[in-house]
mmCIF file of C-alpha atoms in Angstrom:
data_model
loop_
_atom_site.group_PDB
_atom_site.id
_atom_site.type_symbol
_atom_site.label_atom_id
_atom_site.label_comp_id
_atom_site.label_asym_id
_atom_site.label_seq_id
_atom_site.Cartn_x
_atom_site.Cartn_y
_atom_site.Cartn_z
ATOM 1 C CA MET A 1 113.591 24.624 169.172
ATOM 2 C CA SER A 2 117.130 24.546 169.074
ATOM 3 C CA VAL A 3 119.642 23.461 166.812
ATOM 4 C CA ASP A 4 122.522 20.813 166.947
ATOM 5 C CA ARG A 5 125.424 21.807 164.909
ATOM 6 C CA SER A 6 127.739 18.801 165.880
ATOM 7 C CA ASP A 7 127.789 18.180 162.362
ATOM 8 C CA PRO A 8 127.673 21.161 159.882
ATOM 9 C CA ASP A 9 127.129 18.880 156.920
ATOM 10 C CA VAL A 10 123.814 17.812 158.434
ATOM 11 C CA PRO A 11 122.156 20.257 160.901
ATOM 12 C CA VAL A 12 119.722 18.622 163.516
ATOM 13 C CA ILE A 13 116.616 20.956 164.318
ATOM 14 C CA LEU A 14 115.015 19.801 167.755
ATOM 15 C CA VAL A 15 111.105 20.462 167.675
ATOM 16 C CA GLY A 16 109.599 20.309 170.885
ATOM 17 C CA GLY A 17 106.107 21.341 172.640
ATOM 18 C CA ASP A 18 103.581 22.237 170.248
ATOM 19 C CA LEU A 19 104.214 22.905 166.277
ATOM 20 C CA ALA A 20 101.016 25.044 165.596
ATOM 21 C CA TYR A 21 99.774 28.195 163.895
ATOM 22 C CA THR A 22 101.038 30.454 166.565
ATOM 23 C CA THR A 23 104.364 28.462 167.065
ATOM 24 C CA ALA A 24 105.475 27.237 163.321
ATOM 25 C CA ALA A 25 107.160 30.601 162.170
ATOM 26 C CA PRO A 26 110.374 30.325 163.787
ATOM 27 C CA LEU A 27 110.812 26.934 162.702
ATOM 28 C CA ARG A 28 110.246 28.015 159.158
ATOM 29 C CA VAL A 29 112.362 30.885 159.519
ATOM 30 C CA GLU A 30 115.221 28.203 160.843
ATOM 31 C CA VAL A 31 114.681 25.890 158.209
ATOM 32 C CA ASP A 32 115.282 28.484 155.197
ATOM 33 C CA ARG A 33 118.173 29.634 157.207
ATOM 34 C CA LEU A 34 119.621 26.209 157.507
ATOM 35 C CA LEU A 35 118.707 25.134 153.689
ATOM 36 C CA GLY A 36 120.630 28.501 152.390
ATOM 37 C CA PRO A 37 124.056 27.146 151.822
ATOM 38 C CA GLY A 38 122.546 23.614 150.932
ATOM 39 C CA PRO A 39 123.737 21.110 153.577
ATOM 40 C CA ALA A 40 124.095 17.564 152.209
ATOM 41 C CA GLY A 41 121.100 16.965 154.829
ATOM 42 C CA LEU A 42 118.588 18.590 157.180
ATOM 43 C CA VAL A 43 117.177 16.290 160.313
ATOM 44 C CA LEU A 44 114.022 17.599 162.105
ATOM 45 C CA ASP A 45 114.044 15.690 165.539
ATOM 46 C CA PHE A 46 110.556 15.362 166.749
ATOM 47 C CA ALA A 47 111.497 13.429 170.273
ATOM 48 C CA ASP A 48 109.672 16.288 172.257
ATOM 49 C CA LEU A 49 106.858 17.230 170.079
ATOM 50 C CA GLN A 50 103.465 17.040 171.715
ATOM 51 C CA PHE A 51 101.027 18.554 168.989
ATOM 52 C CA ILE A 52 101.287 19.583 165.609
ATOM 53 C CA ASP A 53 98.425 20.888 163.329
ATOM 54 C CA SER A 54 98.084 21.460 159.655
ATOM 55 C CA THR A 55 100.390 24.659 159.684
ATOM 56 C CA GLY A 56 102.947 22.652 161.337
ATOM 57 C CA LEU A 57 102.670 20.072 159.006
ATOM 58 C CA SER A 58 103.136 22.607 156.415
ATOM 59 C CA VAL A 59 106.411 23.450 157.676
ATOM 60 C CA ILE A 60 107.704 19.812 157.009
ATOM 61 C CA VAL A 61 106.388 19.879 153.536
ATOM 62 C CA HIS A 62 108.046 23.294 153.137
ATOM 63 C CA ALA A 63 111.647 22.002 154.362
ATOM 64 C CA TRP A 64 111.124 18.885 152.085
ATOM 65 C CA ARG A 65 110.227 21.317 149.014
ATOM 66 C CA GLU A 66 112.883 23.905 149.824
ATOM 67 C CA GLY A 67 115.506 20.782 150.454
ATOM 68 C CA GLN A 68 114.797 19.465 147.195
ATOM 69 C CA GLN A 69 115.586 22.629 145.260
ATOM 70 C CA VAL A 70 118.986 23.003 147.045
ATOM 71 C CA GLY A 71 119.825 19.331 146.849
ATOM 72 C CA THR A 72 119.333 18.450 150.705
ATOM 73 C CA ALA A 73 117.849 15.458 151.723
ATOM 74 C CA LEU A 74 115.273 15.818 154.586
ATOM 75 C CA ARG A 75 115.046 13.518 157.410
ATOM 76 C CA LEU A 76 112.854 13.399 160.256
ATOM 77 C CA ARG A 77 113.866 11.856 163.627
ATOM 78 C CA ALA A 78 112.000 10.379 166.872
ATOM 79 C CA ALA A 79 108.749 10.954 165.148
ATOM 80 C CA PRO A 80 105.998 10.174 168.151
ATOM 81 C CA ARG A 81 103.415 7.729 166.735
ATOM 82 C CA PHE A 82 100.842 10.574 166.525
ATOM 83 C CA LEU A 83 103.099 12.493 164.077
ATOM 84 C CA ALA A 84 103.724 9.173 161.941
ATOM 85 C CA THR A 85 100.071 8.648 161.820
ATOM 86 C CA ILE A 86 99.295 12.197 160.683
ATOM 87 C CA LEU A 87 102.319 12.038 157.919
ATOM 88 C CA ASP A 88 100.548 8.823 156.820
ATOM 89 C CA MET A 89 97.143 9.850 156.252
ATOM 90 C CA THR A 90 98.009 13.029 154.719
ATOM 91 C CA GLY A 91 100.382 11.223 152.441
ATOM 92 C CA VAL A 92 103.286 13.494 153.624
ATOM 93 C CA THR A 93 105.321 10.086 154.415
ATOM 94 C CA GLY A 94 105.310 9.204 150.543
ATOM 95 C CA LEU A 95 106.420 12.728 149.697
ATOM 96 C CA LEU A 96 109.325 12.369 151.974
ATOM 97 C CA ALA A 97 110.342 9.231 150.813
ATOM 98 C CA ARG A 98 111.147 10.475 147.408
ATOM 99 C CA PRO A 99 114.883 10.912 146.723
ATOM 100 C CA VAL A 100 116.448 14.437 146.211
ATOM 101 C CA GLY A 101 115.510 15.441 142.864
ATOM 102 C CA GLY A 102 112.403 13.167 142.706
ATOM 103 C CA ASP A 103 113.582 11.271 139.506
ATOM 104 C CA GLN A 104 113.048 7.856 141.092
ATOM 105 C CA PRO A 105 110.148 5.889 142.187
ATOM 106 C CA VAL A 106 108.615 6.159 145.495
ATOM 107 C CA ARG A 107 109.375 3.066 147.691
ATOM 108 C CA THR A 108 106.778 1.116 149.178
ATOM 109 C CA GLY A 109 106.466 -1.364 152.149
ATOM 110 C CA PRO A 110 105.016 -4.923 151.982
ATOM 111 C CA ASP A 111 101.536 -3.449 152.210
ATOM 112 C CA GLY A 112 101.784 -1.215 149.130
ATOM 113 C CA GLN A 113 101.951 1.994 151.167
ATOM 114 C CA PRO A 114 104.997 4.636 150.671
ATOM 115 C CA THR A 115 107.566 4.225 152.919
ATOM 116 C CA ALA A 116 110.031 6.923 154.962
ATOM 117 C CA THR A 117 112.897 6.690 157.425
ATOM 118 C CA ALA A 118 111.342 8.333 160.350
#
């Protein structure tokens, strides 16, 4: 995991390898640290992700929930197909599609399923 700070208003966390029970804690700590000042956005880049379990998935949900509280939009970038499938199957895709504040309806695609930028 590393952080791209080229845009201080929208930090990017590069997540690679396994995001699982034994490896998820540092990502959660970094998410909390970066959300502290309430940036406009936070990007999780999964281009090098190899595996994710339920603990890793919970870190994504945690990042979204904490971002909602401080007004930070969470965006996932370069999500591999297996991650996109897991996000869809668990309903997290719909959660991520909610705007900051959650006061607007969830966007849906042509198939009626919630959509999110991934």
